Structure formats: structure tokens, C-alpha cells
């Protein structure tokens, strides 16, 4: 007799070991089929129709991890977590596997997605919590940092009840990739995940899914068995939607995995298991759908408030605890009522004016985009300190799309005081509006030399931060500016901070070059400057226009009249004192967006775009970058 795969039609790779297992009955291993009584064996041998309804128990041949008297953890997942997975699960698992860029997740998002990758990452050590008690750092290494199993001699004793390992060493080489997770408490707690060192994975995610199953997949399997279903039946149910199973990391799940996940529990409850309603055991094909049976009832989470759980230990657990709705409030996040939509078909004309996918290295200053809305008579607002809406719905959505494509959004203190802005992006792809974490949400930057902008928990921007729909602002202040400790603490609680610049320009004004350099040091690769009047007019001056890479101006079909805030840079003259144009855009394109007209153009010189501020050579640019980092480190509050 040759070795045959006895998986009841439920997956490859579960071959019978000749001479090691029970005597096959009707071509099936009595242990795999789950026959414990002589009556069941006899029924199977005779091909009795009662076999389909006979108790179907798989014996404890897998590794036993829990003693009989040890209390088993109550599963918090069930099959609905596989049928209704979190949004974009496959993509997010891949991001958490690669960690190519820093990832920020809200606490509930981290707890939702991280267990799907615990077959990849193993915590090495906890660095601890900082003095404030708000920041906790953990370091993780790839599971393949070293062979998981050390070679053992055949006669090495194993703990009672545990069989000898079939694998002595894990396949493949090692992987030295490491990451760290930083949990930050505050108004909107979060996890930050960053790569440590230069090592990359030596394998792909599929390889990890093949050699190790994650916690979610195994817990779903255990929970289904604990509801009274035999492992072979659970495996069939879990394998029905292969795409969702693969997205959850269970592409290589087999029946032995289900048996091992429920091994300890089945030692005391194994004599009561059966197939799922609407399924049956078919000789030679394993567990299949019973086309003649009545339709199976809907999952407990959709048609009842209680679950039929075999294990009495689960009797006190409500259905909500075992349904995915308690872990994932909704399969698809609900969109905020004020979300905006900018269709993909309307975006291509903006592409040449957006920040480059790969910024220059070293980065001296970020890509600067100057964007504002103006009337036909070039006014930003109808009067100073008066909030004025100029953009129509379509061009407003365009502005929010631009925000999602920049790391930061910058305004002056006058705009902050007049508008009480939220400074966020309200597209469905942005974090808090349908996106993950803070994806697509720019960092608000407020130029406030004298610290006049006083924030309170009622400020619109801090309320948006607390709701997870905006990032906390950074406030740039002048050297020597004194701020009350309570204000510092409040902004820090929400995740923001004050940035003190090292020096001033003539006339006691902040240096735009120093501002942009400081932001580059903080990791900001692109900035969208939105106003107000003082900021826009200054950046259109020849001495600063060289920093501006792109310009996107929305012109509304309206006149505001005299007395407002106007876009009109100071007159420029040549060496002979004759007036000349202040600035002229190049590569200009006009596009109608709704009732408005949008003008896009480029402004900064080629040298500035390619090499930051036009340093004479690469070595000088590196030195300038190191100097800027040192200055920012000294004056960051």
C-alpha cells in the first residue's frame, strides 16, 4: 500500500505515515475521520448512512500546549472575521510587512491589523516608557532572525504529551530586518511603526504565510471548533473563499492547523463534535455542501443575539464579543458627512505641478506649492480678519486633493486667527474620512512669530485631531518667544509642538529659508502654502520666489471690491530704478473646475528645484543640511 494523502478532499500535504497511525477503515484513517467508538467504526466499515451523522472527533495527535486543568483563553474571533475582513486587509498586511516608510495607526487600527502579521514579527524587547509615561517603545525582529528550531537528537526527551518534532530546523535562511513600534498617549493615541537599520527582508510575505499561521487565522479555527464543529468541517468552511483566506494570511492553512489550534480544548470536549449545518461527509471527498439539506441558518451575528457555544466557559460571553462587529465596527468605514469628492478623471492636469514621488537627497528644502483662491480683482478676503469663501464646491475638492498630496500645509497666524481652520483633507482616501491612520492628512504649520494663536480644546483644529481627522499643528515661533507651560503642554498632549527658529532676518522677520530648512530637517518633503495675504505676497517676492516650485491659483468669478486683503507683491525695480514685473510663471496651464478657473504654473528656478536652495556643489549642500539639522535640534521646543 502506498502512502496516500488522507485529507478528506480538504487540502494537500496531509499524508498518512505508514506504520504510525491507526488501521485505515474504508480507505480512511479512523483517527483523521474522528471515530472514537466501536459503533462508529462499525458503521463506517459497513458504509452505514448513519456515518454522516456519527460524532466526528479528531484525536489529539498535534502538539499539546495546555494542560487539562489549565484555563483556555476565550476566543474573540469567529468565522465572520474571515467573511467580513477589515478593509484593504491584503494591502495593509503588505505595508506592515515591508515598512518602507513610517506608518502611523490609531490604537484601534493597530489592534485590528497587527495580529494579522504576528507570524512575521516577534517582539525582542521593550525599551520602556519615557519619563512622561506617554511613550512606550517596543522592538520587533523578523521571525526568521534565527532558525526557530534547534537540531535535536532522535532520543531527546520531550515533555509529557508532546510528540517528537517532525521538523528539526526551519526551511530557508535567516532575516535580520527589525522594526520598532512607538505607542504615544494623548488626545488621539497612536502607534508609529518605523524600520530600524538598513536590513531588508530576505523573503516575501507569502513565504511567512507558508511556514507560520498568524494568530487571527488560528483563533478563528479554534473558535469554530469550540462551537461544536469538527476540525475537518471548520477547515472546509474557512477554505470556501480562498481570496479572503489568503488576504488574512491563511493561504496555506491545512486541516492539521485546525486540529492543532483546538487540540487542548478537544481533549475534554472532543466527543461532541459534528459537521456544520448544510454540510455532510462524503466518502472520498471529505466535507462538502449538502445540496439536499435545508439552507443553513445565517451567521449568529446577523440573525440572533446569542451563539450556540459548546464550551460552557463561553456561556457568559455575549454574542457581541464573538462577532466581528465588536472588533471591526464596520467592514467599510463610514464616510464623514462633510467629505468631499474629487474624481480621478479630473486629476491628470495637476500631475506636473505635484511634489515628485522621490524628493532630492539630501533634501535641503521641501517642494513648495503656493496655492490660494482669489477674486477677479485679486482679493483673498473681502476685509482683513474676515473669513471669505471664494472657491466653489469643485475647486474646494481640488484643494483638498492637493492637501492629500503634500506632507504639510502652511498658513500665517492672521489666517489662523480669522478662520479657526481645521487644516485637514476631507477626501474619502484621507485618514479619518475613510483612509487608514492619518494617510493623506497634511501636517498643519502655522507661522506665528509672537505666539499670538492661543489654542484651546474647543479650537476646530484640536477637535479634528481628537476625532482622528487631522494632524496636530506645529507652530513656528521667533527666537526668545516666551510661551506659558500650560500652552506647551496642551499642544504636546494633542501631538503638536512649537518650533523655535535660530535667528531673524533684517527687520526682525522670520527667514523663509530657515523655515523651509527646519521643516526639511523634521522630515517634511513637501509643503502646500495656502496663505494668508502676508505669506502669499512675501513668497511672490523675487528673493523668496526661488523657493516656490509650483503655483496653483483658483480664480473665482466674482469681484470683492476695494478694502479687502489683496494679492499684490511689492513693486520691483531694476538697477536704474525702472519698474519691472515682480514674477512671471512658466509652464502655465488653465483649467476650468466647476464655475472657477484654476491656473497652474511653475515658479522656482531649475537650480532650486534640483538642489534645494542652489548650493554650488553637492558637498556644500550636505554641509548646509547638517548645519540646518544642528540648528533645528538646538531650537526645537
Coordinates of C-alpha atoms in Angstrom, one line a residue:
X1 CA 0.0 0.0 0.0
X2 CA 1.4 3.4 -1.0
X3 CA 1.3 6.5 1.1
X4 CA -1.8 8.4 0.3
X5 CA -3.0 11.9 1.2
X6 CA -5.8 11.5 3.7
X7 CA -7.2 15.0 3.8
X8 CA -10.8 14.2 3.0
X9 CA -10.5 16.4 0.0
X10 CA -9.7 19.4 2.1
X11 CA -6.1 20.3 1.2
X12 CA -2.7 19.0 0.2
X13 CA 0.1 17.8 2.2
X14 CA -1.6 15.7 5.0
X15 CA -0.1 12.3 4.2
X16 CA -0.5 9.2 6.4
X17 CA 2.6 7.9 7.9
X18 CA 2.7 4.1 7.2
X19 CA 3.1 2.0 10.3
X20 CA 2.5 5.0 12.6
X21 CA -1.3 5.5 12.6
X22 CA -4.5 3.6 13.2
X23 CA -5.7 1.0 10.7
X24 CA -7.5 2.6 7.8
X25 CA -11.2 1.9 7.6
X26 CA -12.7 2.1 4.1
X27 CA -9.7 4.0 2.9
X28 CA -9.8 6.5 5.8
X29 CA -7.7 6.8 8.9
X30 CA -10.1 6.3 11.8
X31 CA -8.2 8.9 13.7
X32 CA -8.5 11.5 10.9
X33 CA -12.1 10.8 10.3
X34 CA -12.7 11.2 14.0
X35 CA -14.2 7.8 15.0
X36 CA -13.8 7.1 18.7
X37 CA -16.4 4.4 19.4
X38 CA -16.6 0.8 18.1
X39 CA -20.1 1.6 16.9
X40 CA -18.8 4.4 14.8
X41 CA -16.0 2.2 13.4
X42 CA -18.5 -0.5 12.6
X43 CA -20.9 2.0 10.9
X44 CA -18.0 3.3 8.8
X45 CA -16.9 -0.2 7.8
X46 CA -20.3 -1.2 6.7
X47 CA -20.9 2.1 4.8
X48 CA -23.8 2.9 7.1
X49 CA -25.8 6.0 6.3
X50 CA -25.5 6.8 10.0
X51 CA -21.9 7.7 9.3
X52 CA -22.8 11.2 8.2
X53 CA -24.4 12.0 11.5
X54 CA -22.0 10.0 13.7
X55 CA -19.9 12.0 16.2
X56 CA -16.9 13.2 14.3
X57 CA -13.9 13.8 16.5
X58 CA -10.3 14.2 15.6
X59 CA -7.9 12.9 18.2
X60 CA -5.1 14.8 19.8
X61 CA -2.2 14.0 17.6
X62 CA -0.9 17.6 17.3
X63 CA 1.3 19.4 19.9
X64 CA -0.4 19.8 23.2
X65 CA 0.3 23.2 24.6
X66 CA -2.1 23.4 27.5
X67 CA -2.6 21.1 30.5
X68 CA -6.0 19.6 31.2
X69 CA -6.7 21.8 34.2
X70 CA -5.4 25.0 32.6
X71 CA -8.0 27.5 31.7
X72 CA -8.0 28.2 28.0
X73 CA -8.3 31.7 26.6
X74 CA -11.7 32.6 25.2
X75 CA -11.5 33.3 21.5
X76 CA -12.5 36.8 20.4
X77 CA -12.8 35.9 16.7
X78 CA -15.1 33.7 14.7
X79 CA -15.8 32.8 11.1
X80 CA -17.4 36.1 10.4
X81 CA -14.0 37.8 10.8
X82 CA -13.0 35.8 7.7
X83 CA -16.2 36.5 5.8
X84 CA -16.2 40.3 6.7
X85 CA -12.5 41.2 7.0
X86 CA -11.2 44.7 7.7
X87 CA -10.9 47.0 4.7
X88 CA -7.9 46.6 2.4
X89 CA -6.5 43.8 4.6
X90 CA -4.1 42.3 2.0
X91 CA -2.6 45.7 1.2
X92 CA -2.2 46.7 4.8
X93 CA -0.6 43.4 5.7
X94 CA 1.9 44.0 3.0
X95 CA 2.7 47.5 4.3
X96 CA 3.2 46.2 7.8
X97 CA 5.5 43.5 6.4
X98 CA 7.7 45.9 4.3
X99 CA 7.5 49.1 6.4
X100 CA 9.2 51.0 3.6
X101 CA 8.1 54.3 5.2
X102 CA 6.9 55.2 8.7
X103 CA 3.4 54.1 9.4
X104 CA 1.0 55.8 11.8
X105 CA -2.1 54.0 13.0
X106 CA -4.8 54.8 15.6
X107 CA -4.9 52.4 18.5
X108 CA -7.9 50.5 17.3
X109 CA -6.5 50.2 13.8
X110 CA -3.2 48.8 15.2
X111 CA -5.1 46.3 17.3
X112 CA -7.2 45.4 14.3
X113 CA -4.4 44.8 11.8
X114 CA -1.3 43.9 13.8
X115 CA -2.3 40.4 14.8
X116 CA -2.6 39.5 11.1
X117 CA 1.2 39.9 10.9
X118 CA 2.3 38.3 14.1
X119 CA 3.5 35.3 12.1
X120 CA 6.2 37.8 10.7
X121 CA 7.2 39.9 13.7
X122 CA 8.4 38.7 17.1
X123 CA 9.0 41.2 19.9
X124 CA 12.6 41.3 21.0
X125 CA 12.4 43.6 23.9
X126 CA 10.6 46.6 25.3
X127 CA 12.7 49.7 25.6
X128 CA 10.3 51.0 28.2
X129 CA 8.3 54.2 28.7
X130 CA 9.7 57.7 28.8
X131 CA 9.5 59.9 31.9
X132 CA 6.2 61.4 30.9
X133 CA 4.6 57.9 30.8
X134 CA 3.1 58.7 27.4
X135 CA 5.5 57.0 25.0
X136 CA 6.2 53.2 25.0
X137 CA 8.7 51.7 22.6
X138 CA 8.9 48.1 21.5
X139 CA 11.4 46.5 19.2
X140 CA 10.5 43.6 16.9
X141 CA 12.6 41.3 14.7
X142 CA 11.6 39.1 11.8
X143 CA 10.7 35.6 12.9
X144 CA 13.5 34.3 10.7
X145 CA 16.2 36.2 12.5
X146 CA 17.5 32.8 13.5
X147 CA 16.4 29.2 12.9
X148 CA 13.3 28.7 15.1
X149 CA 14.0 25.0 15.8
X150 CA 17.4 23.9 17.1
X151 CA 18.5 20.5 15.9
X152 CA 17.6 17.7 18.3
X153 CA 18.8 14.1 18.6
X154 CA 16.2 11.5 17.9
X155 CA 16.4 10.3 21.6
X156 CA 15.9 13.8 23.0
X157 CA 13.1 13.6 25.6
X158 CA 10.0 15.7 25.0
X159 CA 7.5 17.0 27.6
X160 CA 4.7 14.6 28.5
X161 CA 2.0 14.5 25.9
X162 CA 4.1 16.2 23.2
X163 CA 5.2 14.2 20.2
X164 CA 8.7 14.4 18.6
X165 CA 9.1 17.2 16.2
X166 CA 9.0 16.2 12.5
X167 CA 11.0 19.3 11.6
X168 CA 14.2 19.9 13.3
X169 CA 15.1 23.2 11.6
X170 CA 13.1 25.7 9.7
X171 CA 13.5 25.9 5.9
X172 CA 15.4 28.7 4.3
X173 CA 17.9 31.2 5.6
X174 CA 17.7 33.9 8.2
X175 CA 16.4 37.5 8.0
X176 CA 17.8 40.4 10.1
X177 CA 15.1 43.0 9.4
X178 CA 13.9 44.9 12.5
X179 CA 11.3 47.5 13.3
X180 CA 10.1 49.5 16.3
X181 CA 6.6 50.4 17.4
X182 CA 6.1 53.5 19.5
X183 CA 2.8 54.0 21.3
X184 CA 2.0 57.6 22.1
X185 CA -0.8 58.5 24.5
X186 CA -2.7 61.8 24.2
X187 CA -5.8 63.3 22.8
X188 CA -5.7 60.8 19.9
X189 CA -3.4 57.9 20.9
X190 CA -1.5 56.3 18.1
X191 CA 1.2 53.7 17.1
X192 CA 4.1 54.7 15.0
X193 CA 5.9 51.9 13.2
X194 CA 9.3 52.5 11.7
X195 CA 12.1 50.4 10.3
X196 CA 15.3 50.0 12.3
X197 CA 18.6 49.8 10.4
X198 CA 19.2 49.1 6.7
X199 CA 18.3 45.4 6.5
X200 CA 15.6 44.3 4.2
X201 CA 13.5 41.1 4.3
X202 CA 15.3 38.2 2.6
X203 CA 11.9 36.6 1.7
X204 CA 8.4 37.7 0.9
X205 CA 5.2 37.7 2.9
X206 CA 3.9 34.6 1.1
X207 CA 6.9 32.7 2.5
X208 CA 6.0 33.6 6.0
X209 CA 2.4 32.6 5.5
X210 CA 3.6 29.2 4.2
X211 CA 5.7 28.4 7.3
X212 CA 3.6 30.0 10.0
X213 CA 0.0 30.9 10.5
X214 CA -1.0 34.2 12.2
X215 CA -3.0 34.5 15.4
X216 CA -6.2 35.5 13.7
X217 CA -6.4 32.5 11.4
X218 CA -5.7 30.1 14.2
X219 CA -8.1 31.8 16.6
X220 CA -10.9 31.6 14.1
X221 CA -10.2 27.9 13.6
X222 CA -10.3 27.3 17.4
X223 CA -13.4 29.4 17.9
X224 CA -15.3 27.4 15.3
X225 CA -14.3 24.1 16.8
X226 CA -15.3 25.3 20.3
X227 CA -18.8 26.0 18.9
X228 CA -19.1 22.2 18.4
X229 CA -17.8 21.6 14.9
X230 CA -15.2 19.1 13.9
X231 CA -11.8 20.4 12.5
X232 CA -12.3 18.9 9.1
X233 CA -15.7 20.8 8.8
X234 CA -14.1 24.0 10.1
X235 CA -11.3 23.7 7.5
X236 CA -13.9 23.3 4.7
X237 CA -15.8 26.4 5.9
X238 CA -12.7 28.5 6.2
X239 CA -11.4 27.4 2.7
X240 CA -14.6 28.3 0.8
X241 CA -13.5 31.8 0.0
X242 CA -9.8 31.4 -1.0
X243 CA -9.3 35.0 -1.7
X244 CA -10.3 36.2 1.7
X245 CA -8.4 33.4 3.4
X246 CA -5.3 34.3 1.5
X247 CA -5.7 38.1 2.4
X248 CA -5.9 37.1 6.1
X249 CA -2.7 35.1 5.8
X250 CA -4.2 31.7 5.6
X251 CA -3.3 30.7 2.0
X252 CA -1.5 27.6 3.3
X253 CA -3.9 26.7 6.0
X254 CA -4.5 22.9 6.3
X255 CA -6.6 20.6 8.4
X256 CA -3.7 19.8 10.7
X257 CA -3.5 23.5 11.6
X258 CA -7.2 23.5 12.7
X259 CA -6.6 20.4 14.7
X260 CA -3.5 21.9 16.4
X261 CA -5.3 25.2 17.2
X262 CA -8.1 23.3 19.0
X263 CA -6.0 20.4 20.4
X264 CA -6.1 21.3 24.1
X265 CA -9.8 22.1 24.0
X266 CA -10.8 18.9 22.2
X267 CA -9.1 16.7 24.8
X268 CA -12.1 17.4 27.1
X269 CA -14.9 18.2 24.6
X270 CA -13.9 16.1 21.6
X271 CA -16.7 13.5 21.8
X272 CA -19.5 16.0 20.9
X273 CA -18.3 17.5 17.5
X274 CA -20.2 17.4 14.3
X275 CA -20.2 18.9 10.8
X276 CA -21.7 22.4 10.1
X277 CA -25.4 22.6 9.2
X278 CA -25.8 22.3 5.5
X279 CA -22.7 20.2 5.1
X280 CA -22.1 16.4 5.1
X281 CA -19.3 13.9 5.0
X282 CA -19.0 12.4 1.5
X283 CA -16.9 9.3 1.2
X284 CA -13.8 10.1 -0.7
X285 CA -14.5 13.8 -1.0
X286 CA -14.4 14.9 2.7
X287 CA -16.8 17.5 4.0
X288 CA -19.0 19.0 1.2
X289 CA -22.1 21.0 1.0
X290 CA -25.3 19.1 1.4
X291 CA -27.4 20.2 -1.5
X292 CA -30.5 18.3 -0.3
X293 CA -30.4 19.8 3.2
X294 CA -32.4 22.8 4.2
X295 CA -30.5 26.2 3.9
X296 CA -28.1 26.8 6.7
X297 CA -29.1 29.5 9.2
X298 CA -27.5 32.9 8.9
X299 CA -24.4 33.5 11.0
X300 CA -25.2 34.3 14.6
X301 CA -24.0 37.9 14.3
X302 CA -26.7 38.6 11.7
X303 CA -29.8 36.7 13.0
X304 CA -29.6 36.3 16.7
X305 CA -28.2 37.9 19.8
X306 CA -26.8 34.6 21.3
X307 CA -24.5 32.0 20.0
X308 CA -24.7 28.2 20.4
X309 CA -21.3 27.6 22.0
X310 CA -20.5 24.1 23.1
X311 CA -17.9 25.1 25.7
X312 CA -19.7 26.2 29.0
X313 CA -16.8 28.6 29.6
X314 CA -18.2 30.7 26.8
X315 CA -21.7 30.9 28.1
X316 CA -21.1 34.2 29.9
X317 CA -19.7 35.8 26.8
X318 CA -22.2 37.8 24.8
X319 CA -22.5 37.3 21.1
X320 CA -21.1 40.8 20.5
X321 CA -17.8 39.7 22.0
X322 CA -17.6 36.9 19.5
X323 CA -18.7 38.7 16.4
X324 CA -16.6 40.8 14.2
X325 CA -18.6 44.0 14.8
X326 CA -17.0 44.4 18.2
X327 CA -13.5 44.2 16.8
X328 CA -14.2 45.9 13.4
X329 CA -17.1 48.4 14.0
X330 CA -17.9 48.3 10.3
X331 CA -16.3 46.3 7.4
X332 CA -16.1 49.6 5.5
X333 CA -15.5 52.8 7.5
X334 CA -18.5 55.2 7.2
X335 CA -17.6 58.4 5.4
X336 CA -17.9 61.7 7.3
X337 CA -20.9 63.8 6.3
X338 CA -18.6 66.7 5.2
X339 CA -16.4 64.5 3.0
X340 CA -15.5 65.9 -0.4
X341 CA -15.1 64.1 -3.8
X342 CA -12.6 65.0 -6.5
X343 CA -12.9 62.4 -9.3
X344 CA -9.8 60.7 -10.6
X345 CA -10.7 61.8 -14.1
X346 CA -10.2 65.4 -13.1
X347 CA -6.7 65.0 -11.7
X348 CA -4.2 64.4 -14.5
X349 CA -3.7 68.1 -15.4
X350 CA -2.3 68.6 -11.9
X351 CA 0.3 65.9 -12.1
X352 CA 3.2 68.1 -13.5
X353 CA 2.8 70.5 -10.6
X354 CA 2.7 68.0 -7.7
X355 CA 5.6 67.1 -5.5
X356 CA 7.9 64.5 -7.1
X357 CA 7.5 60.9 -5.9
X358 CA 11.1 60.8 -4.9
X359 CA 12.5 64.0 -3.4
X360 CA 16.1 65.1 -3.8
X361 CA 18.6 63.5 -1.5
X362 CA 19.9 65.2 0.6
X363 CA 16.7 67.2 1.0
X364 CA 17.6 70.8 1.8
X365 CA 14.2 72.4 1.5
X366 CA 10.8 70.7 0.7
X367 CA 8.9 71.0 -2.5
X368 CA 6.9 74.2 -2.0
X369 CA 3.5 74.6 -3.7
X370 CA 1.8 78.1 -3.4
X371 CA -2.0 77.6 -3.6
X372 CA -4.7 80.1 -2.9
X373 CA -8.2 81.3 -4.1
X374 CA -8.7 84.8 -5.4
X375 CA -11.4 87.0 -6.8
X376 CA -11.3 88.6 -10.3
X377 CA -9.9 91.7 -8.6
X378 CA -7.1 89.7 -6.9
X379 CA -8.5 89.8 -3.4
X380 CA -8.2 86.9 -0.9
X381 CA -10.8 88.2 1.6
X382 CA -13.4 90.9 1.5
X383 CA -11.9 92.6 4.6
X384 CA -9.0 92.0 7.0
X385 CA -9.7 89.3 9.6
X386 CA -12.9 88.3 7.8
X387 CA -13.4 84.8 6.6
X388 CA -14.4 84.8 2.9
X389 CA -15.4 81.8 0.8
X390 CA -14.3 82.1 -2.8
X391 CA -13.9 78.6 -4.1
X392 CA -16.9 76.7 -5.5
X393 CA -17.5 73.1 -4.4
X394 CA -15.5 71.5 -7.3
X395 CA -12.4 73.7 -6.8
X396 CA -12.6 73.2 -3.0
X397 CA -12.5 69.5 -3.5
X398 CA -9.4 70.1 -5.8
X399 CA -7.8 72.0 -2.9
X400 CA -8.4 69.1 -0.5
X401 CA -6.9 66.7 -3.1
X402 CA -3.8 68.9 -3.2
X403 CA -3.6 68.7 0.5
X404 CA -3.5 64.9 0.4
X405 CA -0.5 65.1 -1.9
X406 CA 1.6 67.2 0.4
X407 CA 3.2 66.4 3.8
X408 CA 2.3 69.7 5.3
X409 CA 0.0 72.7 4.8
X410 CA 1.3 76.2 5.9
X411 CA -0.6 79.4 6.8
X412 CA 0.1 82.6 8.7
X413 CA -1.1 83.4 12.1
X414 CA -3.6 86.0 10.7
X415 CA -5.4 83.3 8.8
X416 CA -5.4 81.0 11.8
X417 CA -7.0 83.8 14.0
X418 CA -9.6 84.8 11.4
X419 CA -10.7 81.4 10.2
X420 CA -10.3 79.0 13.1
X421 CA -9.4 76.4 10.5
X422 CA -9.2 72.6 10.7
X423 CA -6.4 72.4 8.1
X424 CA -7.1 68.9 7.1
X425 CA -8.0 66.9 4.0
X426 CA -11.6 65.7 3.6
X427 CA -11.4 63.3 0.8
X428 CA -12.5 59.7 1.4
X429 CA -9.0 58.4 0.9
X430 CA -7.7 60.5 3.8
X431 CA -7.4 59.2 7.3
X432 CA -10.5 59.9 9.4
X433 CA -12.6 60.1 6.3
X434 CA -12.2 56.5 5.1
X435 CA -8.4 56.1 4.9
X436 CA -6.1 54.4 7.4
X437 CA -4.5 56.2 10.2
X438 CA -3.5 59.7 9.1
X439 CA -2.8 58.8 5.5
X440 CA -3.3 61.8 3.3
X441 CA -3.6 64.2 6.2
X442 CA -1.1 67.0 6.0
X443 CA 0.8 68.4 9.0
X444 CA -0.6 71.9 9.7
X445 CA 2.2 74.5 10.0
X446 CA 1.3 78.0 11.4
X447 CA 3.8 80.8 11.2
X448 CA 3.3 82.7 14.5
X449 CA 6.4 84.6 15.5
X450 CA 4.9 86.2 18.6
X451 CA 2.8 83.1 19.6
X452 CA -0.5 85.1 19.3
X453 CA -2.5 82.0 18.3
X454 CA -3.9 80.6 21.5
X455 CA -5.3 77.1 21.2
X456 CA -7.9 75.6 23.4
X457 CA -9.6 72.2 23.4
X458 CA -12.5 73.9 21.6
X459 CA -10.4 75.1 18.7
X460 CA -11.6 73.5 15.4
X461 CA -8.2 72.0 14.6
X462 CA -7.8 70.3 18.0
X463 CA -11.3 68.9 17.9
X464 CA -10.5 67.5 14.5
X465 CA -7.3 66.0 16.0
X466 CA -9.2 64.4 18.8
X467 CA -11.6 62.9 16.3
X468 CA -8.7 61.4 14.3
X469 CA -9.4 63.6 11.3
X470 CA -6.4 65.9 11.3
X471 CA -2.8 66.0 12.5
X472 CA -1.8 68.2 15.3
X473 CA -0.2 71.6 14.3
X474 CA 3.3 72.7 14.5
X475 CA 3.7 76.4 15.4
X476 CA 6.8 78.2 14.3
X477 CA 7.9 81.0 16.6
X478 CA 10.6 83.6 16.8
X479 CA 13.8 83.2 18.9
X480 CA 13.3 84.1 22.5
X481 CA 9.5 83.9 22.3
X482 CA 8.1 83.0 25.8
X483 CA 5.2 80.6 26.0
X484 CA 3.3 79.6 29.1
X485 CA 4.0 75.9 30.2
X486 CA 0.3 75.2 30.0
X487 CA 0.1 76.1 26.4
X488 CA 3.2 73.9 25.6
X489 CA 1.6 71.0 27.5
X490 CA -1.7 71.4 25.7
X491 CA -0.2 71.3 22.3
X492 CA 2.0 68.4 23.2
X493 CA -1.0 66.5 24.5
X494 CA -2.6 66.7 21.1
X495 CA 0.6 65.6 19.3
X496 CA 1.8 69.1 18.2
X497 CA 4.8 71.2 19.1
X498 CA 6.4 74.7 18.9
X499 CA 9.4 75.1 16.6
X500 CA 11.7 78.0 17.6
X501 CA 13.9 79.3 14.7
X502 CA 17.5 80.1 15.5
X503 CA 17.7 83.7 14.1
X504 CA 15.8 86.5 12.4
X505 CA 16.2 88.4 9.2
X506 CA 16.7 92.2 9.0
X507 CA 13.6 94.0 10.2
X508 CA 13.1 91.3 12.8
X509 CA 11.3 89.0 10.4
X510 CA 11.5 85.2 10.2
X511 CA 13.6 83.8 7.4
X512 CA 11.7 81.7 4.9
X513 CA 14.9 79.8 4.1
X514 CA 15.3 79.0 7.8
X515 CA 11.7 77.9 8.0
X516 CA 11.9 75.6 5.0
X517 CA 15.2 74.2 6.1
X518 CA 13.8 73.4 9.6
X519 CA 10.8 71.6 8.1
X520 CA 13.1 69.5 5.9
X521 CA 15.0 68.5 9.0
X522 CA 11.7 67.4 10.6
X523 CA 11.1 65.1 7.6
X524 CA 8.7 67.3 5.7
X525 CA 9.3 66.7 2.0
X526 CA 6.5 68.9 0.6
X527 CA 4.6 71.9 1.8
X528 CA 1.4 73.5 0.4
X529 CA 1.3 77.2 1.3
X530 CA -2.3 78.5 1.5
X531 CA -2.0 82.0 2.9
X532 CA -2.9 84.4 4.0
X533 CA -2.1 87.7 2.4
X534 CA 1.2 88.5 4.1
X535 CA 2.6 85.0 3.4
X536 CA 1.4 84.9 -0.2
X537 CA 2.8 88.3 -1.0
X538 CA 6.1 87.6 0.6
X539 CA 6.6 84.3 -1.3
X540 CA 5.9 86.1 -4.6
X541 CA 8.8 88.5 -4.0
X542 CA 11.9 87.7 -6.1
X543 CA 14.1 87.0 -3.1
X544 CA 11.7 84.2 -2.0
X545 CA 10.0 83.1 -5.2
X546 CA 13.0 80.9 -5.9
X547 CA 11.9 78.6 -3.1
X548 CA 8.4 78.1 -4.7
X549 CA 8.3 75.1 -7.1
X550 CA 4.6 75.2 -8.2
X551 CA 1.7 77.6 -8.1
X552 CA -2.0 76.6 -8.2
X553 CA -4.3 79.6 -8.2
X554 CA -8.1 79.3 -8.2
X555 CA -9.9 82.4 -9.7
X556 CA -13.5 82.7 -8.7
X557 CA -16.0 84.6 -10.9
X558 CA -16.6 87.4 -8.5
X559 CA -15.4 90.9 -7.6
X560 CA -15.0 91.7 -3.9
X561 CA -14.2 95.5 -4.3
X562 CA -11.7 97.7 -2.5
X563 CA -10.8 97.4 1.1
X564 CA -10.0 93.7 1.2
X565 CA -6.9 91.6 1.5
X566 CA -5.2 91.7 -1.9
X567 CA -2.5 89.7 -3.6
X568 CA -0.1 92.4 -4.8
X569 CA 3.6 91.9 -4.1
X570 CA 5.7 95.0 -3.6
X571 CA 6.8 96.7 -6.8
X572 CA 10.1 95.5 -8.2
X573 CA 12.6 97.9 -9.9
X574 CA 15.8 97.3 -11.9
X575 CA 19.2 98.9 -11.1
X576 CA 18.1 102.0 -13.0
X577 CA 15.0 102.4 -10.8
X578 CA 12.6 101.5 -13.5
X579 CA 9.6 99.2 -12.6
X580 CA 9.5 95.7 -13.9
X581 CA 7.3 92.7 -13.3
X582 CA 7.8 91.0 -9.9
X583 CA 7.3 87.5 -11.1
X584 CA 6.2 85.5 -14.2
X585 CA 5.1 81.9 -14.1
X586 CA 6.2 79.3 -16.7
X587 CA 4.7 76.0 -18.0
X588 CA 1.3 77.6 -17.4
X589 CA -1.9 75.7 -17.8
X590 CA -5.5 76.9 -17.3
X591 CA -8.3 74.5 -16.4
X592 CA -12.0 75.2 -15.7
X593 CA -13.1 73.4 -12.5
X594 CA -16.8 73.9 -11.9
X595 CA -17.5 77.6 -12.1
X596 CA -14.0 78.6 -11.3
X597 CA -10.8 78.7 -13.3
X598 CA -7.6 77.1 -12.0
X599 CA -4.2 78.3 -13.2
X600 CA -1.2 76.0 -12.6
X601 CA 2.4 77.1 -13.2
X602 CA 6.0 76.7 -12.1
X603 CA 8.0 79.4 -10.4
X604 CA 11.2 78.3 -8.7
X605 CA 14.4 78.2 -10.7
X606 CA 15.7 74.9 -12.0
X607 CA 18.6 75.1 -9.6
X608 CA 16.4 75.4 -6.6
X609 CA 14.1 72.6 -7.7
X610 CA 17.0 70.2 -8.3
X611 CA 19.4 71.2 -5.5
X612 CA 17.4 72.8 -2.7
X613 CA 18.5 76.4 -2.4
X614 CA 21.0 76.3 -5.2
X615 CA 24.1 75.4 -3.3
X616 CA 27.2 75.4 -5.5
X617 CA 28.0 71.8 -5.2
X618 CA 26.9 68.5 -3.6
X619 CA 29.4 68.8 -0.7
X620 CA 28.2 72.3 0.2
X621 CA 24.6 71.1 0.1
X622 CA 25.4 68.2 2.5
X623 CA 27.2 70.7 4.9
X624 CA 24.2 73.0 4.7
X625 CA 21.9 70.2 5.6
X626 CA 24.0 69.1 8.6
X627 CA 24.1 72.7 9.8
X628 CA 20.4 73.1 9.5
X629 CA 19.8 69.9 11.4
X630 CA 22.1 71.1 14.2
X631 CA 20.3 74.5 14.4
X632 CA 16.9 72.9 14.4
X633 CA 17.9 70.5 17.1
X634 CA 19.0 73.3 19.4
X635 CA 15.9 75.4 18.9
X636 CA 13.1 72.9 18.8
X637 CA 10.8 73.2 21.7

